[in-house]
mmCIF file of C-alpha atoms and ligand atoms in Angstrom:
data_model
loop_
_atom_site.group_PDB
_atom_site.id
_atom_site.type_symbol
_atom_site.label_atom_id
_atom_site.label_comp_id
_atom_site.label_asym_id
_atom_site.label_seq_id
_atom_site.Cartn_x
_atom_site.Cartn_y
_atom_site.Cartn_z
ATOM 1 C CA MET A 1 62.607 111.257 92.092
ATOM 2 C CA PRO A 2 62.527 108.810 89.154
ATOM 3 C CA SER A 3 60.739 105.486 89.561
ATOM 4 C CA PHE A 4 62.531 102.133 89.354
ATOM 5 C CA ASP A 5 61.351 101.532 85.793
ATOM 6 C CA GLU A 6 62.997 104.776 84.657
ATOM 7 C CA LEU A 7 66.466 103.708 85.795
ATOM 8 C CA GLY A 8 67.187 101.365 82.889
ATOM 9 C CA LEU A 9 66.851 98.056 84.725
ATOM 10 C CA SER A 10 65.476 95.041 82.863
ATOM 11 C CA GLN A 11 62.150 93.300 83.554
ATOM 12 C CA PRO A 12 63.490 90.387 85.677
ATOM 13 C CA LEU A 13 65.106 92.906 87.993
ATOM 14 C CA LEU A 14 62.005 95.082 88.188
ATOM 15 C CA ARG A 15 59.996 92.037 89.159
ATOM 16 C CA ALA A 16 62.506 91.117 91.859
ATOM 17 C CA ILE A 17 62.395 94.688 93.200
ATOM 18 C CA GLU A 18 58.622 94.511 93.381
ATOM 19 C CA GLN A 19 58.860 91.202 95.162
ATOM 20 C CA ALA A 20 61.297 92.757 97.664
ATOM 21 C CA GLY A 21 58.564 95.299 98.427
ATOM 22 C CA TYR A 22 60.522 98.377 97.287
ATOM 23 C CA THR A 23 58.179 100.899 95.744
ATOM 24 C CA GLU A 24 60.573 103.699 94.856
ATOM 25 C CA PRO A 25 64.345 104.037 94.648
ATOM 26 C CA THR A 26 66.277 105.695 97.445
ATOM 27 C CA ASP A 27 68.497 108.684 96.538
ATOM 28 C CA ILE A 28 71.631 106.637 96.138
ATOM 29 C CA GLN A 29 69.836 104.072 93.979
ATOM 30 C CA ALA A 30 68.374 106.768 91.726
ATOM 31 C CA GLN A 31 71.839 108.289 91.282
ATOM 32 C CA ALA A 32 74.053 105.227 91.099
ATOM 33 C CA ILE A 33 72.031 102.687 89.103
ATOM 34 C CA PRO A 34 71.958 104.578 85.752
ATOM 35 C CA VAL A 35 75.696 105.360 86.103
ATOM 36 C CA ALA A 36 76.517 101.722 86.852
ATOM 37 C CA LEU A 37 74.379 100.496 83.946
ATOM 38 C CA ASN A 38 76.348 102.920 81.771
ATOM 39 C CA LYS A 39 79.470 100.957 82.776
ATOM 40 C CA GLN A 40 81.085 103.882 84.561
ATOM 41 C CA ASP A 41 83.088 103.614 87.765
ATOM 42 C CA ILE A 42 81.468 105.003 90.901
ATOM 43 C CA ILE A 43 82.824 106.481 94.067
ATOM 44 C CA GLY A 44 80.085 106.769 96.625
ATOM 45 C CA ALA A 45 79.822 108.321 100.061
ATOM 46 C CA SER A 46 76.621 107.374 101.712
ATOM 47 C CA GLN A 47 75.111 107.083 105.144
ATOM 48 C CA THR A 48 74.369 103.582 106.289
ATOM 49 C CA GLY A 49 70.821 102.402 105.751
ATOM 50 C CA THR A 50 70.365 104.354 102.534
ATOM 51 C CA GLY A 51 69.937 101.344 100.268
ATOM 52 C CA LYS A 52 73.567 101.217 99.151
ATOM 53 C CA THR A 53 73.604 97.443 98.660
ATOM 54 C CA ALA A 54 70.813 97.515 96.094
ATOM 55 C CA ALA A 55 72.506 100.503 94.420
ATOM 56 C CA PHE A 56 75.467 98.337 93.441
ATOM 57 C CA ALA A 57 73.862 94.875 93.389
ATOM 58 C CA LEU A 58 70.926 95.617 91.061
ATOM 59 C CA PRO A 59 73.000 96.881 88.095
ATOM 60 C CA ILE A 60 75.494 94.036 88.541
ATOM 61 C CA VAL A 61 72.835 91.333 88.522
ATOM 62 C CA ASP A 62 71.251 93.030 85.535
ATOM 63 C CA GLN A 63 74.433 93.067 83.442
ATOM 64 C CA LEU A 64 75.937 89.729 84.420
ATOM 65 C CA ILE A 65 75.886 86.834 81.990
ATOM 66 C CA PRO A 66 76.407 83.630 83.986
ATOM 67 C CA GLY A 67 79.579 81.807 82.925
ATOM 68 C CA THR A 68 82.140 79.447 84.345
ATOM 69 C CA LYS A 69 84.545 81.777 86.139
ATOM 70 C CA PRO A 70 83.911 84.386 88.847
ATOM 71 C CA GLN A 71 83.136 87.736 87.231
ATOM 72 C CA VAL A 72 81.967 89.714 90.235
ATOM 73 C CA LEU A 73 83.916 90.354 93.416
ATOM 74 C CA ILE A 74 82.360 92.199 96.333
ATOM 75 C CA LEU A 75 84.721 92.898 99.231
ATOM 76 C CA GLU A 76 83.250 93.509 102.666
ATOM 77 C CA PRO A 77 85.066 94.210 105.941
ATOM 78 C CA THR A 78 83.182 91.699 108.111
ATOM 79 C CA ARG A 79 81.670 88.254 107.723
ATOM 80 C CA GLU A 80 78.272 89.487 108.812
ATOM 81 C CA LEU A 81 78.179 92.186 106.164
ATOM 82 C CA ALA A 82 79.301 89.718 103.520
ATOM 83 C CA ALA A 83 76.512 87.326 104.528
ATOM 84 C CA GLN A 84 73.990 90.147 104.394
ATOM 85 C CA VAL A 85 74.992 91.107 100.852
ATOM 86 C CA GLU A 86 74.710 87.438 99.867
ATOM 87 C CA ASP A 87 71.106 87.435 101.125
ATOM 88 C CA GLN A 88 70.282 90.516 99.067
ATOM 89 C CA MET A 89 71.916 89.003 95.977
ATOM 90 C CA GLY A 90 69.531 86.094 96.382
ATOM 91 C CA VAL A 91 66.556 88.461 96.421
ATOM 92 C CA PHE A 92 67.645 90.510 93.399
ATOM 93 C CA GLY A 93 68.717 87.444 91.445
ATOM 94 C CA PHE A 94 65.412 85.665 91.964
ATOM 95 C CA TYR A 95 64.527 85.809 88.254
ATOM 96 C CA ARG A 96 68.191 85.707 87.164
ATOM 97 C CA PRO A 97 69.709 82.820 89.099
ATOM 98 C CA LEU A 98 73.420 83.264 89.707
ATOM 99 C CA ASN A 99 75.978 81.181 91.539
ATOM 100 C CA VAL A 100 77.017 83.224 94.532
ATOM 101 C CA LEU A 101 79.808 82.133 96.851
ATOM 102 C CA LEU A 102 80.508 83.578 100.266
ATOM 103 C CA ILE A 103 84.163 83.485 101.323
ATOM 104 C CA HIS A 104 85.255 84.438 104.802
ATOM 105 C CA GLY A 105 87.443 83.241 107.622
ATOM 106 C CA GLY A 106 86.393 81.423 110.760
ATOM 107 C CA VAL A 107 85.150 78.371 108.822
ATOM 108 C CA GLY A 108 86.943 75.498 107.089
ATOM 109 C CA TYR A 109 88.562 75.852 103.648
ATOM 110 C CA GLY A 110 87.138 72.627 102.171
ATOM 111 C CA HIS A 111 83.704 73.854 101.150
ATOM 112 C CA GLN A 112 85.022 77.129 99.733
ATOM 113 C CA ILE A 113 87.753 75.426 97.654
ATOM 114 C CA GLU A 114 85.283 72.853 96.350
ATOM 115 C CA ALA A 115 82.659 75.472 95.496
ATOM 116 C CA LEU A 116 85.253 77.481 93.560
ATOM 117 C CA GLN A 117 85.576 74.588 91.160
ATOM 118 C CA ASN A 118 81.892 74.793 90.248
ATOM 119 C CA ASN A 119 80.958 77.725 88.035
ATOM 120 C CA THR A 120 80.866 80.542 90.561
ATOM 121 C CA ASP A 121 79.636 83.887 89.140
ATOM 122 C CA VAL A 122 79.762 86.150 92.177
ATOM 123 C CA ILE A 123 82.187 86.083 95.097
ATOM 124 C CA ILE A 124 81.357 88.024 98.222
ATOM 125 C CA ALA A 125 84.367 87.981 100.492
ATOM 126 C CA THR A 126 86.325 89.391 103.366
ATOM 127 C CA PRO A 127 89.869 90.254 102.248
ATOM 128 C CA GLY A 128 91.947 87.966 104.518
ATOM 129 C CA ARG A 129 90.475 84.610 103.491
ATOM 130 C CA LEU A 130 90.177 85.605 99.861
ATOM 131 C CA LEU A 131 93.882 86.379 99.726
ATOM 132 C CA ASP A 132 94.634 83.085 101.481
ATOM 133 C CA LEU A 133 92.736 81.183 98.808
ATOM 134 C CA MET A 134 94.442 83.149 96.037
ATOM 135 C CA GLU A 135 97.831 82.315 97.523
ATOM 136 C CA LYS A 136 96.836 78.626 97.692
ATOM 137 C CA GLY A 137 96.090 78.826 93.976
ATOM 138 C CA ALA A 138 92.406 78.027 94.586
ATOM 139 C CA LEU A 139 91.143 80.976 92.540
ATOM 140 C CA GLN A 140 92.158 83.562 89.993
ATOM 141 C CA LEU A 141 90.582 86.966 89.619
ATOM 142 C CA ASP A 142 91.589 87.712 86.047
ATOM 143 C CA GLN A 143 87.973 87.410 84.868
ATOM 144 C CA ILE A 144 86.610 89.813 87.505
ATOM 145 C CA THR A 145 84.903 92.539 85.515
ATOM 146 C CA PHE A 146 82.754 93.955 88.348
ATOM 147 C CA LEU A 147 84.548 94.901 91.523
ATOM 148 C CA VAL A 148 82.797 96.397 94.543
ATOM 149 C CA LEU A 149 84.788 97.721 97.479
ATOM 150 C CA ASP A 150 82.284 98.318 100.231
ATOM 151 C CA GLU A 151 82.779 100.073 103.584
ATOM 152 C CA VAL A 152 86.361 100.855 102.618
ATOM 153 C CA ASP A 153 86.989 103.061 105.655
ATOM 154 C CA ARG A 154 86.110 100.124 107.858
ATOM 155 C CA MET A 155 88.538 97.920 105.928
ATOM 156 C CA LEU A 156 91.196 100.552 106.575
ATOM 157 C CA ASP A 157 90.388 100.568 110.313
ATOM 158 C CA MET A 158 90.724 96.804 110.374
ATOM 159 C CA GLY A 159 94.151 96.895 108.713
ATOM 160 C CA PHE A 160 92.959 95.283 105.476
ATOM 161 C CA LEU A 161 94.291 97.908 103.083
ATOM 162 C CA PRO A 162 97.482 96.059 101.996
ATOM 163 C CA ASP A 163 95.384 92.917 101.321
ATOM 164 C CA VAL A 164 92.804 94.940 99.424
ATOM 165 C CA ARG A 165 95.531 96.420 97.209
ATOM 166 C CA LYS A 166 96.915 92.977 96.371
ATOM 167 C CA ILE A 167 93.433 91.736 95.524
ATOM 168 C CA ILE A 168 92.573 94.686 93.281
ATOM 169 C CA ASP A 169 95.875 94.240 91.509
ATOM 170 C CA LYS A 170 94.873 90.731 90.402
ATOM 171 C CA CYS A 171 91.470 91.731 88.995
ATOM 172 C CA SER A 172 91.053 92.327 85.289
ATOM 173 C CA PRO A 173 92.110 95.871 84.289
ATOM 174 C CA GLU A 174 89.026 95.895 82.055
ATOM 175 C CA ARG A 175 86.681 96.009 84.988
ATOM 176 C CA GLN A 176 84.011 98.291 86.353
ATOM 177 C CA THR A 177 84.759 99.353 89.932
ATOM 178 C CA MET A 178 82.384 100.703 92.540
ATOM 179 C CA PHE A 179 83.864 102.105 95.695
ATOM 180 C CA PHE A 180 81.865 102.993 98.816
ATOM 181 C CA SER A 181 83.131 104.592 101.962
ATOM 182 C CA ALA A 182 81.321 106.669 104.563
ATOM 183 C CA THR A 183 84.440 108.798 105.050
ATOM 184 C CA MET A 184 87.339 109.617 102.715
ATOM 185 C CA PRO A 185 90.582 110.045 104.640
ATOM 186 C CA GLY A 186 93.734 110.584 102.554
ATOM 187 C CA ALA A 187 94.765 106.913 102.435
ATOM 188 C CA ILE A 188 91.380 105.991 100.991
ATOM 189 C CA GLU A 189 91.477 108.743 98.421
ATOM 190 C CA THR A 190 94.869 107.476 97.260
ATOM 191 C CA LEU A 191 93.484 103.952 96.938
ATOM 192 C CA ALA A 192 90.465 105.225 95.024
ATOM 193 C CA ASN A 193 92.654 107.235 92.623
ATOM 194 C CA TRP A 194 94.620 104.086 91.900
ATOM 195 C CA ALA A 195 91.693 101.664 91.642
ATOM 196 C CA LEU A 196 89.108 103.709 89.719
ATOM 197 C CA LYS A 197 88.917 105.187 86.230
ATOM 198 C CA ASP A 198 87.191 108.579 85.891
ATOM 199 C CA PRO A 199 84.687 107.727 88.593
ATOM 200 C CA VAL A 200 81.354 109.463 88.889
ATOM 201 C CA GLU A 201 80.924 110.784 92.415
ATOM 202 C CA VAL A 202 77.726 109.925 94.227
ATOM 203 C CA GLU A 203 77.238 111.461 97.632
ATOM 204 C CA ILE A 204 74.065 111.150 99.611
ATOM 205 C CA GLY A 205 73.506 113.303 102.640
ATOM 206 C CA GLY A 206 76.278 114.757 104.744
ATOM 207 C CA ARG A 207 79.076 112.303 105.224
ATOM 208 C CA ARG A 208 78.861 112.988 108.894
ATOM 209 C CA SER A 209 75.195 113.130 109.570
ATOM 210 C CA PRO A 210 73.411 110.314 111.321
ATOM 211 C CA ALA A 211 69.982 109.245 110.063
ATOM 212 C CA GLU A 212 67.570 112.118 110.474
ATOM 213 C CA THR A 213 64.871 109.900 111.920
ATOM 214 C CA VAL A 214 66.932 109.100 115.021
ATOM 215 C CA THR A 215 66.467 110.906 118.350
ATOM 216 C CA HIS A 216 69.664 111.110 120.392
ATOM 217 C CA ALA A 217 70.232 111.510 124.121
ATOM 218 C CA PHE A 218 73.075 111.333 126.601
ATOM 219 C CA TYR A 219 72.323 109.779 130.006
ATOM 220 C CA PRO A 220 74.904 111.140 132.452
ATOM 221 C CA VAL A 221 75.658 109.035 135.515
ATOM 222 C CA GLY A 222 78.416 108.429 138.067
ATOM 223 C CA MET A 223 80.809 105.676 137.033
ATOM 224 C CA ASP A 224 79.707 103.347 139.834
ATOM 225 C CA GLN A 225 76.131 103.315 138.508
ATOM 226 C CA ARG A 226 76.725 102.687 134.816
ATOM 227 C CA ASP A 227 75.405 99.110 134.893
ATOM 228 C CA ALA A 228 72.442 99.900 137.133
ATOM 229 C CA LEU A 229 71.447 102.816 134.903
ATOM 230 C CA ILE A 230 71.619 100.852 131.691
ATOM 231 C CA GLU A 231 69.489 98.147 133.292
ATOM 232 C CA ALA A 232 66.892 100.713 134.373
ATOM 233 C CA LEU A 233 66.974 102.338 130.966
ATOM 234 C CA VAL A 234 66.489 99.051 129.128
ATOM 235 C CA ILE A 235 63.631 98.036 131.390
ATOM 236 C CA GLN A 236 61.926 101.406 131.216
ATOM 237 C CA THR A 237 62.232 101.806 127.469
ATOM 238 C CA GLY A 238 59.394 100.379 125.432
ATOM 239 C CA PHE A 239 61.674 98.732 122.889
ATOM 240 C CA GLU A 240 61.006 95.982 120.435
ATOM 241 C CA SER A 241 64.492 95.363 119.314
ATOM 242 C CA MET A 242 67.621 96.870 120.842
ATOM 243 C CA MET A 243 71.334 96.901 120.075
ATOM 244 C CA ILE A 244 73.757 97.731 122.868
ATOM 245 C CA PHE A 245 77.337 98.595 121.915
ATOM 246 C CA THR A 246 80.257 98.078 124.264
ATOM 247 C CA ARG A 247 83.893 99.013 123.751
ATOM 248 C CA THR A 248 85.327 95.635 124.691
ATOM 249 C CA LYS A 249 84.372 91.984 124.323
ATOM 250 C CA LYS A 250 84.636 91.557 128.089
ATOM 251 C CA GLU A 251 82.156 94.387 128.669
ATOM 252 C CA ALA A 252 79.759 92.711 126.246
ATOM 253 C CA ASP A 253 79.982 89.371 128.068
ATOM 254 C CA THR A 254 79.642 90.949 131.525
ATOM 255 C CA LEU A 255 76.677 93.044 130.490
ATOM 256 C CA LEU A 256 75.023 90.007 128.933
ATOM 257 C CA THR A 257 75.185 88.165 132.246
ATOM 258 C CA PHE A 258 74.017 91.245 134.122
ATOM 259 C CA LEU A 259 70.987 91.965 131.931
ATOM 260 C CA SER A 260 69.957 88.395 131.282
ATOM 261 C CA GLY A 261 68.305 87.945 134.672
ATOM 262 C CA ASN A 262 65.602 90.481 133.826
ATOM 263 C CA GLU A 263 62.156 89.524 132.718
ATOM 264 C CA GLY A 264 61.400 90.427 129.114
ATOM 265 C CA ILE A 265 65.064 90.676 128.133
ATOM 266 C CA ASN A 266 66.300 87.932 125.844
ATOM 267 C CA ALA A 267 69.820 89.029 125.144
ATOM 268 C CA VAL A 268 72.711 87.610 123.155
ATOM 269 C CA ALA A 269 76.305 88.800 122.616
ATOM 270 C CA LEU A 270 78.155 89.336 119.327
ATOM 271 C CA HIS A 271 81.904 89.869 119.110
ATOM 272 C CA SER A 272 84.955 88.435 117.450
ATOM 273 C CA ASP A 273 85.842 85.920 120.197
ATOM 274 C CA ILE A 274 82.545 84.146 119.633
ATOM 275 C CA ARG A 275 82.686 81.189 117.245
ATOM 276 C CA GLN A 276 81.480 81.961 113.729
ATOM 277 C CA SER A 277 78.601 79.478 113.945
ATOM 278 C CA ASP A 278 77.418 81.133 117.183
ATOM 279 C CA ARG A 279 77.784 84.607 115.660
ATOM 280 C CA THR A 280 75.548 83.523 112.796
ATOM 281 C CA LYS A 281 73.029 82.078 115.252
ATOM 282 C CA ALA A 282 73.079 85.233 117.386
ATOM 283 C CA LEU A 283 72.385 87.461 114.424
ATOM 284 C CA GLN A 284 69.776 85.149 112.997
ATOM 285 C CA GLY A 285 68.051 84.954 116.408
ATOM 286 C CA PHE A 286 68.107 88.741 116.681
ATOM 287 C CA ARG A 287 66.640 89.088 113.195
ATOM 288 C CA ASP A 288 63.837 86.606 113.801
ATOM 289 C CA GLY A 289 62.972 88.014 117.238
ATOM 290 C CA THR A 290 64.217 85.087 119.380
ATOM 291 C CA PHE A 291 66.481 87.686 121.007
ATOM 292 C CA ASN A 292 65.260 91.223 121.528
ATOM 293 C CA VAL A 293 68.608 92.600 122.681
ATOM 294 C CA ILE A 294 72.001 92.105 121.050
ATOM 295 C CA ILE A 295 75.111 93.272 122.888
ATOM 296 C CA ALA A 296 77.923 93.863 120.458
ATOM 297 C CA THR A 297 81.336 95.383 119.960
ATOM 298 C CA ASP A 298 81.957 97.518 116.882
ATOM 299 C CA ILE A 299 82.131 94.437 114.703
ATOM 300 C CA ALA A 300 78.374 94.836 114.387
ATOM 301 C CA ALA A 301 78.316 98.600 114.059
ATOM 302 C CA ARG A 302 78.869 99.066 110.374
ATOM 303 C CA GLY A 303 76.308 98.417 107.778
ATOM 304 C CA LEU A 304 74.572 95.495 109.432
ATOM 305 C CA ASP A 305 71.011 95.623 108.378
ATOM 306 C CA VAL A 306 68.525 94.355 110.892
ATOM 307 C CA SER A 307 65.152 95.774 110.141
ATOM 308 C CA GLY A 308 63.082 97.154 112.960
ATOM 309 C CA VAL A 309 65.853 97.995 115.440
ATOM 310 C CA THR A 310 64.010 100.483 117.621
ATOM 311 C CA HIS A 311 66.803 101.430 120.011
ATOM 312 C CA VAL A 312 70.556 101.653 120.147
ATOM 313 C CA ILE A 313 72.351 102.127 123.457
ATOM 314 C CA ASN A 314 76.023 102.969 123.760
ATOM 315 C CA TYR A 315 77.359 101.506 126.986
ATOM 316 C CA ARG A 316 80.159 104.068 126.707
ATOM 317 C CA VAL A 317 80.643 107.082 124.481
ATOM 318 C CA PRO A 318 82.493 105.747 121.436
ATOM 319 C CA GLU A 319 86.149 106.806 121.351
ATOM 320 C CA ASN A 320 85.885 107.557 117.683
ATOM 321 C CA PRO A 321 83.073 109.966 116.705
ATOM 322 C CA GLU A 322 82.646 108.199 113.348
ATOM 323 C CA ASP A 323 81.718 105.044 115.243
ATOM 324 C CA TYR A 324 78.920 106.958 116.931
ATOM 325 C CA VAL A 325 77.354 107.672 113.564
ATOM 326 C CA HIS A 326 77.783 104.078 112.456
ATOM 327 C CA ARG A 327 76.407 102.596 115.638
ATOM 328 C CA ILE A 328 73.316 104.710 115.737
ATOM 329 C CA GLY A 329 72.894 104.050 112.030
ATOM 330 C CA ARG A 330 71.557 100.653 113.105
ATOM 331 C CA THR A 331 68.312 102.311 114.109
ATOM 332 C CA GLY A 332 66.122 104.639 112.090
ATOM 333 C CA ARG A 333 67.059 102.718 108.936
ATOM 334 C CA ALA A 334 65.163 103.253 105.713
ATOM 335 C CA GLN A 335 63.244 106.162 107.230
ATOM 336 C CA GLN A 336 61.871 104.401 110.289
ATOM 337 C CA GLU A 337 61.924 106.111 113.648
ATOM 338 C CA GLY A 338 64.591 105.107 116.169
ATOM 339 C CA ASP A 339 66.199 106.209 119.402
ATOM 340 C CA ALA A 340 69.856 106.288 120.317
ATOM 341 C CA PHE A 341 70.910 106.555 123.945
ATOM 342 C CA THR A 342 74.443 106.944 125.213
ATOM 343 C CA ILE A 343 75.531 106.484 128.810
ATOM 344 C CA LEU A 344 77.917 109.279 129.742
ATOM 345 C CA THR A 345 80.331 109.334 132.645
ATOM 346 C CA ALA A 346 82.681 112.090 133.731
ATOM 347 C CA ASP A 347 85.744 110.525 132.106
ATOM 348 C CA GLU A 348 84.004 110.593 128.724
ATOM 349 C CA LEU A 349 83.142 114.274 128.531
ATOM 350 C CA ASP A 350 85.814 115.034 125.938
ATOM 351 C CA GLN A 351 84.573 112.203 123.712
ATOM 352 C CA ALA A 352 80.993 113.396 124.123
ATOM 353 C CA ARG A 353 82.031 116.862 122.961
ATOM 354 C CA ALA A 354 83.923 115.336 120.058
ATOM 355 C CA VAL A 355 80.778 113.471 118.976
ATOM 356 C CA GLU A 356 78.649 116.612 119.181
ATOM 357 C CA HIS A 357 81.251 118.525 117.221
ATOM 358 C CA TYR A 358 81.475 115.780 114.603
ATOM 359 C CA ILE A 359 77.754 115.551 113.981
ATOM 360 C CA ASP A 360 77.386 119.309 114.452
ATOM 361 C CA GLN A 361 74.497 118.828 116.800
ATOM 362 C CA LYS A 362 74.024 119.296 120.532
ATOM 363 C CA ILE A 363 72.805 116.082 122.147
ATOM 364 C CA ASP A 364 70.231 116.406 124.938
ATOM 365 C CA ARG A 365 71.148 115.266 128.448
ATOM 366 C CA LYS A 366 68.377 113.190 130.022
ATOM 367 C CA LYS A 367 67.681 111.370 133.263
ATOM 368 C CA VAL A 368 65.960 108.037 133.798
ATOM 369 C CA GLU A 369 62.825 108.753 135.774
ATOM 370 C CA GLY A 370 62.634 107.177 139.220
ATOM 371 C CA PHE A 371 66.284 106.052 139.153
ATOM 372 C CA ASP A 372 68.046 106.476 142.464
ATOM 373 C CA TYR A 373 71.040 108.501 141.286
ATOM 374 C CA ASN A 374 74.115 108.867 143.444
ATOM 375 C CA TYR A 375 75.314 112.433 143.220
ATOM 376 C CA SER A 376 77.590 113.280 140.317
ATOM 377 C CA ALA A 377 78.470 116.804 139.177
ATOM 378 C CA LEU A 378 77.417 115.662 135.699
ATOM 379 C CA LEU A 379 73.823 115.571 136.875
ATOM 380 C CA ASP A 380 73.610 119.227 137.781
ATOM 381 C CA ASP A 381 71.260 120.943 135.369
ATOM 382 C CA GLU A 382 73.239 124.135 135.661
ATOM 383 C CA PRO A 383 76.873 123.169 135.943
ATOM 384 C CA ALA A 384 78.395 124.860 138.959
ATOM 385 C CA LYS A 385 80.263 128.024 138.067
ATOM 386 C CA PRO A 386 83.819 128.241 139.291
ATOM 387 C CA LEU A 387 83.958 130.235 142.465
ATOM 388 C CA ARG A 388 85.711 133.559 142.127
ATOM 389 C CA LYS A 389 87.507 135.060 144.963
ATOM 390 C CA ARG A 390 86.110 138.396 145.784
ATOM 391 C CA ARG A 391 88.617 141.111 145.912
ATOM 392 C CA PRO A 392 88.601 142.998 149.124
ATOM 393 C CA PRO A 393 87.074 146.438 148.597
ATOM 394 C CA LYS A 394 89.608 149.140 148.082
ATOM 395 C CA ARG A 395 90.144 151.193 151.082
ATOM 396 C CA ARG A 396 89.417 154.793 150.791
ATOM 397 C CA ARG A 397 91.806 156.994 152.278
HETATM 398 P P1 AMP B 401 71.395 99.157 102.947
HETATM 399 O O1 AMP B 401 71.771 100.614 103.077
HETATM 400 O O2 AMP B 401 71.726 98.610 101.602
HETATM 401 O O3 AMP B 401 71.959 98.345 104.073
HETATM 402 O O4 AMP B 401 69.792 99.062 103.035
HETATM 403 C C1 AMP B 401 69.078 99.385 104.203
HETATM 404 C C2 AMP B 401 67.687 98.785 104.221
HETATM 405 O O5 AMP B 401 66.825 99.470 103.321
HETATM 406 C C3 AMP B 401 67.620 97.308 103.807
HETATM 407 O O6 AMP B 401 66.734 96.661 104.693
HETATM 408 C C4 AMP B 401 67.007 97.311 102.426
HETATM 409 O O7 AMP B 401 66.281 96.127 102.169
HETATM 410 C C5 AMP B 401 66.106 98.528 102.493
HETATM 411 N N1 AMP B 401 65.918 99.163 101.184
HETATM 412 C C6 AMP B 401 66.858 99.366 100.247
HETATM 413 N N2 AMP B 401 66.347 99.985 99.181
HETATM 414 C C7 AMP B 401 65.044 100.201 99.444
HETATM 415 C C8 AMP B 401 63.953 100.824 98.720
HETATM 416 N N3 AMP B 401 64.133 101.342 97.517
HETATM 417 N N4 AMP B 401 62.746 100.840 99.319
HETATM 418 C C9 AMP B 401 62.574 100.317 100.559
HETATM 419 N N5 AMP B 401 63.547 99.723 101.300
HETATM 420 C C10 AMP B 401 64.763 99.667 100.743
#
């Protein structure tokens, strides 16, 4: 593995990397940074938590000459991810100050429109609001020479693809484009073929494999005991920092109320019905340890980087096996150990099998010690074999 100073980055960037505490590049950084510095387009498939942000941000900061118009556009599917990339830009640009502007919905237009009039170099945005501002005539993208499309499969899931196309279309044709997606369904491949020029492919690890440092387990239980079991599991687990994923916003709110009465649990919820300012506070509080449990819908599943998440619990088996990989990607990041537990009820058996098939790994079934389980066939160690009718012995004549 090459060291950071062999990748072609300049001194101010190497100093910023040292300050960030990174000692050696991750795989994706070692592969992508020299290609990006060589001004080639990149198409990257990478597991979450592999250092993807630095892989695209470092070469951009290195090559950028601050000017008067936005030259860099980074598109992210969610506000939280956009804010996270903004933080990292601040770290990498420490010795190369740049004007970075975050653009996303859920907040007023005034500040964003005003800031666009003042020499912005880098825009980090979610597609909806960016397009709004373009349509209002508040910004042009014709000087965008670095374009990053991050978590593209997530943007597709969220219905952003038509917006993303319109945005790309307005960027300078003389640009460098970096495209990252954990999965490459046909629609994304078509978009990539249209948006990129002779891209170099960078693929780290199996597209399907969750972080290797994560231990997985299913906790089967009867449907009537799902809440009681998760409570017992949370209490019994020696966690420092835990993310719990629910399928719906209502489940997240109900579970928050249910768990909040317990000693040692300082929980907060995160989903799209919560005001943006409260979402920011929730995430900030989770990062700084004010909250040790965050209960979230999938809005928080992709790419969010909270260091030191020791446990992830799925309140239900995710309907989409890819979401399983993304959710548990919140733990075991950057080679730390983590645990991922999933509550499993009888109606979710097909989804559980789909997850195991997708990650090509059998997930252990476990029980919470001392928990007073009501009987469920799921709990049988040896599933009952179907009874066969015995044939009556043939009569001998
Ligand atoms: P990302 O995949 O970009 O979300 O990064 C995941 C986490 O790994 C973030 O907390 C980064 O700060 C951290 N990270 C990225 N690159 C390195 C590196 N070379 N050494 C140590 N940590 C890193």
